Each structure stands twice: as structure tokens, then as C-alpha cells.
Amino acid sequence: MFKKVLIAEDMEDINKGVFSLLTELGVSQIDQVQYCDDAYLKVKRADLDSVPFDLVISDLSFKVDHRSQTYPSGQALVAKLKSDFPSLKVIVYSVEDRLQAVRTLFNQHDIDAYVCKSRTGLKNLTQAICEVAKDGKFLSPEVSNAFSAENELEIDDYDISLLDNLSKGLSQDEISALYKKENISPASLSSIEKRLNKLRIQFNANNAIHLVAIVKDLGLI
Amino acid sequence: MFKKVLIAEDMEDINKGVFSLLTELGVSQIDQVQYCDDAYLKVKRADLDSVPFDLVISDLSFKVDHRSQTYPSGQALVAKLKSDFPSLKVIVYSVEDRLQAVRTLFNQHDIDAYVCKSRTGLKNLTQAICEVAKDGKFLSPEVSNAFSAENELEIDDYDISLLDNLSKGLSQDEISALYKKENISPASLSSIEKRLNKLRIQFNANNAIHLVAIVKDLGLI
DNA sequence: AACAGTATTACGGTTTTCCGTAAGGCAACG
DNA sequence: CGTTGCCTTACGGAAAACCGTAATACTGTT
């Protein structure tokens, strides 16, 4: 099991929850920070002093306040940590459940586990810690399909067009009529429904509104 | 373009950001102050010396500290500046996005531009500076509807909450249940429908998807 | 040409949204 | 005290979205 662990989480209560979980798991040295920059500095310091951390458990979103930060988000922190200290284990613990975001963390930043904050968040986090301690990886069930359907997670121009027309207020019926007029295929209402359904699954969206909100945030449209 | 500009902003980093923006725009003389009183004194001094400022970019909220101030807020400073030096251009740059506050600044104090600090704040500020240099006015998109319609199209916190929950993928039914649980009124499905209908009309949206897309573009959520 | 695999379309049923109408609650006002 | 106007809620029907299933069309391969 890990000996020295750092928790980066701005909400105090959650921070404490994770702390007591780690204590139960027998972790002797636990440090806690509420800012991304502090997290990086602590890891850096510990490394220089040859008493490095074994594991960092980090949130993704930190509320901004008066203190300006070099690393404005958990993503930025994780990216920097993994690039500077490749052997350091990193578990991301966040409410974020967008599959795209999770994929990026694993593929680009090579994190070791992703746990969704939820009713069973701490339970999953326990699993994750145990798994990572054995050099394994862990993925919360909420986002387990981030990689399961590796087949088509690419978005083509047709998808973008669909989402764009949706965001402009056209109904699926109207989009179908438009595509028929402009000889864009597929144009049937059924195909449009099917495609949107695929996109909803890909982006973990509850409905079309949610889907459009997500892809707008991602800057896809 | 302007030659001599004063920045009144208590947060140092933002102050610096605006400074470098002005430098890029070719402004040669830039003064920076962190207190409202200093801003007024500098403008007064420059006017007496016949080397007046062309433009003041001011925040609205200044954190209070040990130094007691004659002008406790950006509003007070702006009011005094515009009344003493009517030809001086004033751009307000603030996080404040309450429409009433913005209206007051334009109507009562005759400011030249209002820019909201946001993700695209500096971009908007650039636009504003260019517009004001040409004797024009500028209004950030976030508060663009402060004057768009004279009828009551005020958007309140409830509306924002509604739109926010919609964009998170909740159905109207789920929002109703949530509001009932949290004692937020009105909570009935019917009222939620009605309110959303009002918002759709206000923003000229065809449906809920369109509505959420529009308010996201406006930066309301 | 026959085949398999995939993409497109069609269709039916359920849920959700959209929209008009109307009833009930509540406060201001004469 | 009743009236008026506004806000909230309830209800019902039409439209649209959602979801599974199945038939048809198209692709490339042998």
C-alpha cells in the first residue's frame, strides 16, 4: 500500500472524507492542499528532498478565488505532474463524467485511475487505490464505457452539421427535410435519430439539450 | 488610438493583463493605480498640468483595506470623473453583470463602454477600446440585453437556474422534482413550462435546445 | 452471382415537450 | 368586503423526441 499520499481538493469536507479513507487503508503520511499550485509545489519539494509522494489524488475543478494560479485546473495540474514525475501515480477524483474528458486524461496524461464522485464514490476510490497500488488502472463504472466502445468515437462533419442545426433551433424533422433538399445523406428522420443517439452515448448526454450544451462547451460548434 | 491611458484596478494580475493589452494596441503612456482616490488624483493632476488622460479603464469593486477612501467604489469614481471631466473617455471593466447596474452607468454617468470580465473579457475589452477611440460605445455581449428591449425582459436568478439545469440534461419533470425538494418556488411542471416559454419568446428561440444554445453564447450560463 | 456486413430507412410505442385553457391562491386597492 | 390583477398550479391534446425492432439498400469479397 502507499505510504505518502497527497490530496488536492478544494472542498474541505471531501478532502476530509478522502483523508479518513486513506487513514483506514493504513496510509501513514497524508498531505492535503486546496490549490493546484500548492499541490505541484509540495510534490516538487518532496522530490527534491528525496522523500517523494507515492500517489496524488486530485480533483478536476477548483473554484477560483483571489489567489491567481499557475495551474488553473486539475487537468493542468495532472498534466504537469505526470510530465515532470512519470513514476508518480495519479488518481483523478471528480464529479465530471464526460467521456471525452476521461479519455483525454488517460490517453494524453496517462493517469492511473479515474473515479466519479457519486453516492458510491468513496467505495470506488478505495478500489481504485488498491488497484493502482498493484500497478493497475481503474475506471469508475459511471464512465466505464469511455473505452469500451473504442470503435467509433470520432466525430465527422456530418455530426457537426447535425449538432449545429440542432443548436440553431431546427427540429429533427426539419433537419431531415433540409438534408433531403440539399441531397445530404443520410437524410431520413430515423437516421438522424440514430446518429444523435450515438452522439448522446458518446458524450454521456441525457438528452439533446444536454448534448448541445456539452459540445458547445467543448467548442465543437 | 489613445495616447495616455489610466488603469484603475486593484487586482495586480488583471492590471498587468490590461497593461500588456494596451501596449500591444500601441498606447505609449499607461498609468496604473490600485485605489480609486489615486485614480482621481492622477487624472486631476494631469489635467492641471495640461497633459490630460484620454481614457480611463476602471474596475467597479475595490477591496477595502487600511487606506480610507473618498471614492469607495468604481461607481463613485466614474461618476466624479465624468462630472469633472466630461470629455474624458471611461470604460468600465468588471465582473458585475447585473443589467440594472450597467444601465445606471450608461444612463446616469454616461460611460463609454462596459466590458464584463470573463473568459473572453480581454477580447471584448480590445473591441471596446477600438470602438471608444472612434467615439463609439461598447457593451459586452454578456450584458447586451441591458438595453435591447425596453419592456421587462429582466432575467432573474430563477431563470438562470432553470436554464442551467436544462443545460445539465435534467428534464422539466426532474427540475420540478428538484425544486420541490429544495423548496424553490415555483416548482410545478406547469410553471416551469410557462417560464421556459417566456424565455423562448424573449430570446427568439424555436425550442429548448435553441434557447440553451443562445444563452450559452451570451454567456448567461 | 451469392454472400456477409453495414448503412439507411421505416414503423410503432412510450416519454417528454409544447401550447392553450382554466381553476385556485394571494396581495393591493377602493 | 369584494374586485381586480398577477402568479402558481392543473389538465388535456398535439407535436416532437426517444427507443427498440425490422425491413431494405448498399458495400466489398469470393
Short mmCIF file of C-alpha atoms (C1' of nucleotides) in Angstrom, two decimals:
data_model
loop_
_atom_site.label_atom_id
_atom_site.label_comp_id
_atom_site.label_asym_id
_atom_site.label_seq_id
_atom_site.Cartn_x
_atom_site.Cartn_y
_atom_site.Cartn_z
CA MET A 1 0.00 0.00 0.00
CA PHE A 2 1.04 3.60 -0.46
CA LYS A 3 2.99 5.37 2.24
CA LYS A 4 2.89 9.02 1.25
CA VAL A 5 -0.14 10.48 -0.45
CA LEU A 6 -1.21 13.99 -1.46
CA ILE A 7 -4.82 15.07 -1.72
CA ALA A 8 -5.61 18.06 -3.94
CA GLU A 9 -9.22 19.05 -3.46
CA ASP A 10 -10.65 22.47 -2.77
CA MET A 11 -13.77 21.40 -0.93
CA GLU A 12 -12.83 20.83 2.64
CA ASP A 13 -15.41 18.20 3.52
CA ILE A 14 -14.49 15.96 0.60
CA ASN A 15 -10.84 16.49 1.39
CA LYS A 16 -11.50 15.20 4.91
CA GLY A 17 -13.51 12.26 3.64
CA VAL A 18 -10.67 11.11 1.44
CA PHE A 19 -8.26 11.68 4.30
CA SER A 20 -10.08 9.36 6.66
CA LEU A 21 -10.42 6.77 3.91
CA LEU A 22 -6.66 6.82 3.41
CA THR A 23 -6.11 6.57 7.13
CA GLU A 24 -8.32 3.47 7.25
CA LEU A 25 -6.27 2.00 4.44
CA GLY A 26 -3.16 2.42 6.57
CA VAL A 27 -1.54 5.32 4.79
CA SER A 28 0.73 6.97 7.32
CA GLN A 29 1.70 10.21 5.63
CA ILE A 30 -1.11 12.23 4.10
CA ASP A 31 -0.82 15.81 2.90
CA GLN A 32 -3.76 17.94 1.85
CA VAL A 33 -3.88 21.06 -0.33
CA GLN A 34 -6.70 23.20 -1.66
CA TYR A 35 -4.92 24.80 -4.58
CA CYS A 36 -3.37 23.27 -7.67
CA ASP A 37 -0.22 25.33 -7.34
CA ASP A 38 0.31 24.16 -3.76
CA ALA A 39 -0.02 20.59 -4.95
CA TYR A 40 2.69 21.00 -7.52
CA LEU A 41 5.00 22.78 -5.09
CA LYS A 42 4.57 20.08 -2.46
CA VAL A 43 5.34 17.29 -4.90
CA LYS A 44 8.34 19.18 -6.24
CA ARG A 45 9.67 19.89 -2.76
CA ALA A 46 9.24 16.29 -1.64
CA ASP A 47 11.04 15.07 -4.73
CA LEU A 48 13.97 17.43 -4.16
CA ASP A 49 14.17 16.28 -0.57
CA SER A 50 14.22 12.64 -1.73
CA VAL A 51 11.03 11.87 0.17
CA PRO A 52 8.72 11.78 -2.85
CA PHE A 53 4.99 11.13 -2.84
CA ASP A 54 3.75 7.75 -3.99
CA LEU A 55 0.34 8.95 -5.07
CA VAL A 56 -1.65 12.09 -5.78
CA ILE A 57 -5.43 12.11 -5.60
CA SER A 58 -6.70 15.21 -7.37
CA ASP A 59 -10.00 16.88 -8.18
CA LEU A 60 -10.52 18.45 -11.59
CA SER A 61 -12.35 21.67 -10.84
CA PHE A 62 -11.07 24.13 -8.29
CA LYS A 63 -13.13 27.20 -7.59
CA VAL A 64 -11.28 30.35 -8.46
CA ASP A 65 -10.72 32.97 -5.82
CA HIS A 66 -8.34 35.81 -5.12
CA ARG A 67 -5.23 33.63 -5.43
CA SER A 68 -4.15 33.52 -9.03
CA GLN A 69 -2.90 30.10 -10.03
CA THR A 70 -0.32 28.84 -12.48
CA TYR A 71 -2.35 25.68 -12.85
CA PRO A 72 -5.95 26.79 -13.13
CA SER A 73 -7.48 23.33 -13.23
CA GLY A 74 -6.95 19.77 -12.18
CA GLN A 75 -6.27 18.86 -15.80
CA ALA A 76 -3.37 21.30 -15.98
CA LEU A 77 -2.01 20.06 -12.66
CA VAL A 78 -2.22 16.41 -13.65
CA ALA A 79 -0.58 17.08 -17.00
CA LYS A 80 2.34 18.85 -15.34
CA LEU A 81 2.73 16.25 -12.59
CA LYS A 82 2.76 13.32 -14.98
CA SER A 83 5.20 15.01 -17.33
CA ASP A 84 7.59 16.03 -14.53
CA PHE A 85 7.26 12.89 -12.40
CA PRO A 86 6.29 9.99 -14.67
CA SER A 87 6.58 7.41 -11.93
CA LEU A 88 4.16 9.27 -9.65
CA LYS A 89 0.75 7.62 -9.50
CA VAL A 90 -2.21 9.89 -10.11
CA ILE A 91 -5.86 9.25 -9.36
CA VAL A 92 -8.41 11.79 -10.54
CA TYR A 93 -11.47 12.07 -8.32
CA SER A 94 -14.13 14.34 -9.80
CA VAL A 95 -17.83 14.79 -10.47
CA GLU A 96 -17.04 15.20 -14.15
CA ASP A 97 -18.49 12.29 -16.11
CA ARG A 98 -17.94 13.38 -19.69
CA LEU A 99 -16.35 10.52 -21.52
CA GLN A 100 -14.26 12.74 -23.75
CA ALA A 101 -12.63 14.36 -20.74
CA VAL A 102 -11.89 10.99 -19.16
CA ARG A 103 -10.40 9.66 -22.39
CA THR A 104 -8.11 12.65 -22.66
CA LEU A 105 -6.85 12.17 -19.11
CA PHE A 106 -5.95 8.55 -19.76
CA ASN A 107 -4.63 8.88 -23.28
CA GLN A 108 -2.78 12.16 -23.11
CA HIS A 109 -1.81 12.44 -19.47
CA ASP A 110 -1.57 8.77 -18.62
CA ILE A 111 -3.38 8.92 -15.30
CA ASP A 112 -3.74 5.71 -13.31
CA ALA A 113 -7.36 5.88 -12.27
CA TYR A 114 -10.50 7.90 -12.72
CA VAL A 115 -13.18 7.90 -10.03
CA CYS A 116 -16.50 9.72 -10.26
CA LYS A 117 -17.71 11.47 -7.16
CA SER A 118 -21.06 9.90 -6.52
CA ARG A 119 -23.05 8.00 -3.97
CA THR A 120 -20.52 5.19 -4.20
CA GLY A 121 -17.58 7.47 -4.87
CA LEU A 122 -15.54 6.59 -1.82
CA LYS A 123 -16.12 2.89 -2.36
CA ASN A 124 -14.87 3.22 -5.92
CA LEU A 125 -11.99 5.31 -4.72
CA THR A 126 -10.95 2.52 -2.36
CA GLN A 127 -10.97 0.07 -5.23
CA ALA A 128 -9.01 2.49 -7.35
CA ILE A 129 -6.33 2.98 -4.71
CA CYS A 130 -5.92 -0.77 -4.23
CA GLU A 131 -5.77 -1.33 -7.96
CA VAL A 132 -3.24 1.44 -8.55
CA ALA A 133 -1.13 0.16 -5.62
CA LYS A 134 -0.76 -3.03 -7.68
CA ASP A 135 0.29 -1.01 -10.72
CA GLY A 136 -3.16 -1.46 -12.20
CA LYS A 137 -5.60 1.02 -13.69
CA PHE A 138 -9.12 1.84 -12.55
CA LEU A 139 -12.16 3.40 -14.17
CA SER A 140 -15.40 4.31 -12.37
CA PRO A 141 -18.43 2.36 -13.56
CA GLU A 142 -20.15 5.66 -14.45
CA VAL A 143 -17.63 6.24 -17.19
CA SER A 144 -16.61 2.65 -17.86
CA ASN A 145 -17.80 2.95 -21.44
CA ALA A 146 -15.23 5.63 -22.17
CA PHE A 147 -13.12 2.98 -23.80
CA SER A 148 -15.47 0.03 -24.17
CA ALA A 149 -16.79 1.33 -27.47
CA GLU A 150 -13.43 2.19 -28.89
CA ASN A 151 -14.91 1.59 -32.35
CA GLU A 152 -16.22 4.97 -33.36
CA LEU A 153 -15.51 7.82 -31.09
CA GLU A 154 -14.61 10.10 -33.92
CA ILE A 155 -16.90 12.87 -34.96
CA ASP A 156 -17.22 13.75 -38.61
CA ASP A 157 -18.53 16.77 -40.47
CA TYR A 158 -21.98 15.25 -40.66
CA ASP A 159 -22.15 15.04 -36.87
CA ILE A 160 -21.04 18.63 -36.55
CA SER A 161 -23.60 19.76 -39.08
CA LEU A 162 -26.28 17.87 -37.18
CA LEU A 163 -25.34 19.44 -33.86
CA ASP A 164 -25.03 22.85 -35.44
CA ASN A 165 -28.51 22.67 -36.97
CA LEU A 166 -29.90 21.44 -33.66
CA SER A 167 -28.33 24.37 -31.84
CA LYS A 168 -29.90 26.71 -34.39
CA GLY A 169 -33.33 25.56 -33.32
CA LEU A 170 -34.25 23.16 -36.12
CA SER A 171 -36.28 20.10 -35.18
CA GLN A 172 -35.08 16.68 -36.25
CA ASP A 173 -37.90 16.68 -38.78
CA GLU A 174 -36.78 19.99 -40.22
CA ILE A 175 -33.19 18.80 -40.43
CA SER A 176 -34.38 15.73 -42.29
CA ALA A 177 -36.28 17.90 -44.78
CA LEU A 178 -33.27 20.18 -45.18
CA TYR A 179 -30.90 17.30 -45.88
CA LYS A 180 -33.30 15.81 -48.41
CA LYS A 181 -33.47 19.14 -50.20
CA GLU A 182 -29.71 19.51 -50.22
CA ASN A 183 -29.05 15.86 -51.05
CA ILE A 184 -27.13 15.25 -47.87
CA SER A 185 -27.15 11.64 -46.82
CA PRO A 186 -28.39 10.17 -44.59
CA ALA A 187 -31.45 12.35 -44.53
CA SER A 188 -34.20 10.25 -43.03
CA LEU A 189 -35.61 11.14 -39.65
CA SER A 190 -34.73 7.66 -38.47
CA SER A 191 -31.08 8.03 -39.40
CA ILE A 192 -30.89 11.41 -37.76
CA GLU A 193 -32.38 9.96 -34.61
CA LYS A 194 -29.90 7.12 -34.70
CA ARG A 195 -26.94 9.40 -35.20
CA LEU A 196 -27.97 11.70 -32.40
CA ASN A 197 -28.43 8.70 -30.16
CA LYS A 198 -24.86 7.63 -30.90
CA LEU A 199 -23.64 11.13 -30.07
CA ARG A 200 -25.59 11.17 -26.82
CA ILE A 201 -23.93 7.94 -25.77
CA GLN A 202 -20.51 9.18 -26.82
CA PHE A 203 -20.80 12.35 -24.82
CA ASN A 204 -22.76 10.85 -21.95
CA ALA A 205 -25.60 13.28 -22.54
CA ASN A 206 -29.05 12.73 -21.08
CA ASN A 207 -30.88 14.38 -23.96
CA ALA A 208 -30.43 16.64 -26.96
CA ILE A 209 -30.28 19.80 -24.85
CA HIS A 210 -27.54 18.33 -22.74
CA LEU A 211 -25.69 17.16 -25.83
CA VAL A 212 -25.70 20.59 -27.45
CA ALA A 213 -24.59 22.21 -24.19
CA ILE A 214 -21.66 19.80 -23.93
CA VAL A 215 -20.41 20.18 -27.49
CA LYS A 216 -20.72 23.95 -27.19
CA ASP A 217 -18.54 23.81 -24.09
CA LEU A 218 -16.05 21.69 -25.97
CA GLY A 219 -16.04 24.26 -28.73
CA LEU A 220 -17.12 21.74 -31.34
CA ILE A 221 -19.79 24.13 -32.60
CA MET B 1 -5.76 55.35 -30.93
CA PHE B 2 -5.37 56.65 -27.38
CA LYS B 3 -2.07 58.04 -26.20
CA LYS B 4 -2.45 58.33 -22.45
CA VAL B 5 -4.50 55.82 -20.51
CA LEU B 6 -5.11 55.18 -16.82
CA ILE B 7 -5.96 51.76 -15.42
CA ALA B 8 -7.76 51.65 -12.08
CA GLU B 9 -7.89 48.07 -10.87
CA ASP B 10 -6.92 46.65 -7.51
CA MET B 11 -6.05 43.16 -8.60
CA GLU B 12 -2.49 43.20 -9.78
CA ASP B 13 -2.61 40.41 -12.33
CA ILE B 14 -5.62 41.83 -14.13
CA ASN B 15 -3.99 45.22 -14.02
CA LYS B 16 -0.99 43.70 -15.76
CA GLY B 17 -3.12 41.92 -18.31
CA VAL B 18 -4.82 45.15 -19.30
CA PHE B 19 -1.45 46.90 -19.37
CA SER B 20 0.03 44.47 -21.88
CA LEU B 21 -3.11 44.64 -23.97
CA LEU B 22 -2.77 48.43 -24.16
CA THR B 23 0.89 48.11 -25.03
CA GLU B 24 0.01 45.79 -27.89
CA LEU B 25 -2.50 48.34 -29.10
CA GLY B 26 0.26 50.91 -29.26
CA VAL B 27 -0.61 53.05 -26.27
CA SER B 28 2.60 54.76 -25.20
CA GLN B 29 1.69 56.22 -21.85
CA ILE B 30 -0.03 53.94 -19.39
CA ASP B 31 -0.54 54.66 -15.72
CA GLN B 32 -1.83 52.14 -13.21
CA VAL B 33 -3.41 52.67 -9.83
CA GLN B 34 -4.94 50.32 -7.29
CA TYR B 35 -7.10 52.79 -5.41
CA CYS B 36 -9.99 54.94 -6.58
CA ASP B 37 -8.63 58.05 -4.87
CA ASP B 38 -5.28 57.67 -6.62
CA ALA B 39 -7.11 57.43 -9.91
CA TYR B 40 -8.93 60.69 -9.32
CA LEU B 41 -5.78 62.46 -8.14
CA LYS B 42 -3.80 61.33 -11.15
CA VAL B 43 -6.47 62.49 -13.58
CA LYS B 44 -6.79 65.81 -11.77
CA ARG B 45 -3.02 66.36 -11.69
CA ALA B 46 -2.63 65.52 -15.38
CA ASP B 47 -5.43 67.91 -16.26
CA LEU B 48 -3.85 70.76 -14.25
CA ASP B 49 -0.53 70.07 -15.97
CA SER B 50 -2.26 70.23 -19.36
CA VAL B 51 -1.27 66.64 -20.15
CA PRO B 52 -4.68 65.06 -19.60
CA PHE B 53 -5.58 61.41 -19.91
CA ASP B 54 -7.52 60.28 -22.99
CA LEU B 55 -9.07 57.26 -21.37
CA VAL B 56 -9.68 55.62 -18.00
CA ILE B 57 -10.31 51.90 -17.68
CA SER B 58 -11.78 51.20 -14.27
CA ASP B 59 -12.99 48.28 -12.25
CA LEU B 60 -16.11 48.62 -10.12
CA SER B 61 -15.22 46.81 -6.93
CA PHE B 62 -12.10 47.63 -4.99
CA LYS B 63 -11.33 45.64 -1.91
CA VAL B 64 -11.21 47.81 1.18
CA ASP B 65 -8.09 47.93 3.28
CA HIS B 66 -6.40 50.25 5.76
CA ARG B 67 -6.41 53.25 3.42
CA SER B 68 -9.65 55.12 3.81
CA GLN B 69 -11.00 56.34 0.52
CA THR B 70 -13.05 59.33 -0.60
CA TYR B 71 -14.37 57.27 -3.50
CA PRO B 72 -15.23 53.89 -2.08
CA SER B 73 -16.24 52.23 -5.33
CA GLY B 74 -15.72 52.30 -9.04
CA GLN B 75 -19.20 53.73 -9.47
CA ALA B 76 -18.34 56.73 -7.28
CA LEU B 77 -15.06 57.25 -9.10
CA VAL B 78 -16.67 57.06 -12.52
CA ALA B 79 -19.44 59.45 -11.51
CA LYS B 80 -16.93 62.00 -10.24
CA LEU B 81 -14.61 61.65 -13.23
CA LYS B 82 -17.38 62.05 -15.77
CA SER B 83 -18.84 65.05 -13.97
CA ASP B 84 -15.48 66.84 -13.58
CA PHE B 85 -14.01 65.87 -16.97
CA PRO B 86 -16.88 65.27 -19.40
CA SER B 87 -14.58 64.79 -22.39
CA LEU B 88 -12.62 62.01 -20.68
CA LYS B 89 -13.49 58.58 -22.04
CA VAL B 90 -14.34 55.93 -19.46
CA ILE B 91 -14.51 52.18 -19.90
CA VAL B 92 -15.76 50.09 -17.01
CA TYR B 93 -14.23 46.61 -16.80
CA SER B 94 -15.85 44.48 -14.14
CA VAL B 95 -17.20 41.06 -13.30
CA GLU B 96 -20.51 42.69 -12.41
CA ASP B 97 -23.18 41.57 -14.85
CA ARG B 98 -26.37 42.90 -13.29
CA LEU B 99 -28.25 44.67 -16.02
CA GLN B 100 -29.55 47.40 -13.76
CA ALA B 101 -26.05 48.34 -12.68
CA VAL B 102 -24.93 48.54 -16.29
CA ARG B 103 -27.94 50.65 -17.26
CA THR B 104 -27.23 53.10 -14.47
CA LEU B 105 -23.62 53.52 -15.54
CA PHE B 106 -24.64 54.36 -19.09
CA ASN B 107 -27.71 56.44 -18.35
CA GLN B 108 -26.61 58.39 -15.29
CA HIS B 109 -22.85 58.57 -15.63
CA ASP B 110 -22.58 58.40 -19.39
CA ILE B 111 -19.74 55.89 -19.55
CA ASP B 112 -18.43 54.94 -22.99
CA ALA B 113 -18.18 51.21 -22.68
CA TYR B 114 -18.95 48.35 -20.34
CA VAL B 115 -16.92 45.15 -20.54
CA CYS B 116 -17.53 42.10 -18.41
CA LYS B 117 -14.51 40.26 -17.05
CA SER B 118 -14.93 36.77 -18.38
CA ARG B 119 -13.26 34.14 -20.44
CA THR B 120 -13.40 36.49 -23.42
CA GLY B 121 -13.01 39.64 -21.36
CA LEU B 122 -9.76 40.90 -22.85
CA LYS B 123 -11.03 40.27 -26.38
CA ASN B 124 -14.12 42.30 -25.62
CA LEU B 125 -12.01 44.97 -23.98
CA THR B 126 -9.96 45.31 -27.16
CA GLN B 127 -13.15 45.81 -29.15
CA ALA B 128 -14.36 48.32 -26.62
CA ILE B 129 -11.15 50.36 -26.75
CA CYS B 130 -11.22 50.48 -30.54
CA GLU B 131 -14.88 51.44 -30.56
CA VAL B 132 -14.44 54.18 -27.95
CA ALA B 133 -11.38 55.52 -29.82
CA LYS B 134 -13.80 56.19 -32.67
CA ASP B 135 -16.19 57.98 -30.30
CA GLY B 136 -18.42 54.92 -30.26
CA LYS B 137 -19.95 52.98 -27.39
CA PHE B 138 -19.49 49.34 -26.47
CA LEU B 139 -21.41 46.81 -24.43
CA SER B 140 -20.23 43.30 -23.56
CA PRO B 141 -22.33 40.51 -25.05
CA GLU B 142 -22.97 39.19 -21.53
CA VAL B 143 -24.99 42.31 -20.77
CA SER B 144 -26.01 43.20 -24.31
CA ASN B 145 -29.66 42.84 -23.44
CA ALA B 146 -29.46 45.62 -20.86
CA PHE B 147 -30.96 47.93 -23.47
CA SER B 148 -32.12 45.60 -26.22
CA ALA B 149 -35.76 45.83 -25.24
CA GLU B 150 -37.45 48.46 -23.21
CA ASN B 151 -40.10 46.05 -21.96
CA GLU B 152 -39.47 43.91 -18.90
CA LEU B 153 -37.11 41.26 -20.13
CA GLU B 154 -35.14 41.07 -16.98
CA ILE B 155 -33.63 37.65 -16.41
CA ASP B 156 -33.50 36.71 -12.76
CA ASP B 157 -31.66 34.05 -10.79
CA TYR B 158 -34.55 31.66 -11.13
CA ASP B 159 -34.35 31.85 -14.91
CA ILE B 160 -30.63 31.25 -14.84
CA SER B 161 -31.07 28.28 -12.55
CA LEU B 162 -33.70 26.87 -14.88
CA LEU B 163 -31.50 27.24 -17.94
CA ASP B 164 -28.53 25.87 -16.09
CA ASN B 165 -30.37 22.75 -15.02
CA LEU B 166 -31.70 22.29 -18.54
CA SER B 167 -28.18 22.51 -19.93
CA LYS B 168 -27.10 19.87 -17.43
CA GLY B 169 -29.51 17.43 -19.00
CA LEU B 170 -32.34 17.48 -16.49
CA SER B 171 -35.85 17.08 -17.87
CA GLN B 172 -38.51 19.60 -16.93
CA ASP B 173 -40.04 16.92 -14.75
CA GLU B 174 -36.75 16.36 -12.94
CA ILE B 175 -36.28 20.08 -12.43
CA SER B 176 -39.77 20.27 -10.93
CA ALA B 177 -38.96 17.44 -8.54
CA LEU B 178 -35.66 19.07 -7.64
CA TYR B 179 -37.26 22.43 -6.89
CA LYS B 180 -39.93 20.80 -4.78
CA LYS B 181 -37.25 19.01 -2.79
CA GLU B 182 -35.28 22.23 -2.31
CA ASN B 183 -38.32 24.39 -1.66
CA ILE B 184 -37.68 26.62 -4.65
CA SER B 185 -40.81 28.30 -5.93
CA PRO B 186 -42.38 27.98 -8.43
CA ALA B 187 -41.75 24.28 -8.64
CA SER B 188 -44.66 22.87 -10.59
CA LEU B 189 -44.07 21.43 -14.04
CA SER B 190 -46.63 23.84 -15.38
CA SER B 191 -44.84 26.87 -14.03
CA ILE B 192 -41.53 25.66 -15.36
CA GLU B 193 -43.08 25.17 -18.77
CA LYS B 194 -44.53 28.64 -18.62
CA ARG B 195 -41.29 30.26 -17.59
CA LEU B 196 -39.35 28.49 -20.31
CA ASN B 197 -41.96 29.59 -22.81
CA LYS B 198 -41.41 33.19 -21.72
CA LEU B 199 -37.67 32.78 -22.12
CA ARG B 200 -38.09 31.23 -25.56
CA ILE B 201 -40.12 34.24 -26.66
CA GLN B 202 -37.65 36.67 -25.10
CA PHE B 203 -34.67 35.16 -26.84
CA ASN B 204 -36.49 34.32 -30.04
CA ALA B 205 -35.73 30.63 -29.64
CA ASN B 206 -37.58 27.90 -31.52
CA ASN B 207 -37.25 25.31 -28.78
CA ALA B 208 -35.40 24.48 -25.59
CA ILE B 209 -32.26 23.34 -27.42
CA HIS B 210 -32.12 26.61 -29.31
CA LEU B 211 -32.71 28.54 -26.10
CA VAL B 212 -29.87 26.90 -24.24
CA ALA B 213 -27.55 27.40 -27.23
CA ILE B 214 -28.40 31.11 -27.29
CA VAL B 215 -27.92 31.77 -23.60
CA LYS B 216 -24.67 29.84 -23.65
CA ASP B 217 -23.44 32.08 -26.45
CA LEU B 218 -24.46 35.10 -24.43
CA GLY B 219 -22.51 33.74 -21.50
CA LEU B 220 -25.54 33.73 -19.24
CA ILE B 221 -24.73 30.17 -18.19
"C1'" DA C 1 -23.91 -14.20 -58.72
"C1'" DA C 2 -24.15 -15.18 -53.90
"C1'" DC C 3 -22.77 -13.76 -49.53
"C1'" DA C 4 -21.87 -11.17 -45.36
"C1'" DG C 5 -21.66 -6.94 -43.08
"C1'" DT C 6 -23.03 -2.35 -42.67
"C1'" DA C 7 -25.76 1.73 -43.55
"C1'" DT C 8 -30.13 3.63 -44.31
"C1'" DT C 9 -34.89 3.75 -43.86
"C1'" DA C 10 -39.45 2.52 -41.97
"C1'" DC C 11 -42.52 1.87 -38.21
"C1'" DG C 12 -44.82 1.52 -33.63
"C1'" DG C 13 -44.96 2.65 -28.90
"C1'" DT C 14 -43.58 5.43 -24.94
"C1'" DT C 15 -41.98 9.61 -22.90
"C1'" DT C 16 -41.19 14.43 -22.97
"C1'" DT C 17 -42.02 18.85 -24.69
"C1'" DC C 18 -45.02 22.32 -26.38
"C1'" DC C 19 -49.18 25.09 -26.05
"C1'" DG C 20 -53.74 26.65 -24.87
"C1'" DT C 21 -57.19 26.95 -21.34
"C1'" DA C 22 -58.76 27.31 -16.83
"C1'" DA C 23 -59.03 26.92 -11.86
"C1'" DG C 24 -57.11 28.31 -7.31
"C1'" DG C 25 -54.23 31.41 -4.25
"C1'" DC C 26 -52.73 35.85 -2.85
"C1'" DA C 27 -51.93 40.71 -2.35
"C1'" DA C 28 -53.22 45.56 -3.45
"C1'" DC C 29 -56.84 48.80 -3.68
"C1'" DG C 30 -61.04 51.31 -3.45
"C1'" DC D 1 -65.72 43.33 1.70
"C1'" DG D 2 -65.47 42.46 -2.98
"C1'" DT D 3 -62.90 43.30 -7.12
"C1'" DT D 4 -59.01 43.24 -9.88
"C1'" DG D 5 -54.78 41.60 -11.50
"C1'" DC D 6 -50.96 38.57 -11.12
"C1'" DC D 7 -48.75 34.31 -10.07
"C1'" DT D 8 -48.95 29.41 -9.47
"C1'" DT D 9 -50.87 25.14 -10.49
"C1'" DA D 10 -53.67 21.64 -13.02
"C1'" DC D 11 -55.17 19.41 -17.12
"C1'" DG D 12 -55.56 17.76 -21.96
"C1'" DG D 13 -54.32 17.46 -26.61
"C1'" DA D 14 -50.81 17.89 -30.35
"C1'" DA D 15 -46.12 17.73 -31.65
"C1'" DA D 16 -41.58 16.22 -31.09
"C1'" DA D 17 -38.15 13.38 -29.10
"C1'" DC D 18 -36.79 8.91 -27.58
"C1'" DC D 19 -36.13 3.87 -28.20
"C1'" DG D 20 -36.30 -0.77 -29.95
"C1'" DT D 21 -37.08 -3.63 -33.87
"C1'" DA D 22 -37.15 -4.91 -38.51
"C1'" DA D 23 -37.07 -4.41 -43.42
"C1'" DT D 24 -34.48 -2.63 -47.32
"C1'" DA D 25 -30.37 -0.80 -49.80
"C1'" DC D 26 -25.56 -0.64 -50.48
"C1'" DT D 27 -20.71 -2.21 -50.00
"C1'" DG D 28 -16.98 -5.27 -50.90
"C1'" DT D 29 -15.42 -10.14 -51.28
"C1'" DT D 30 -15.03 -14.60 -53.17
#
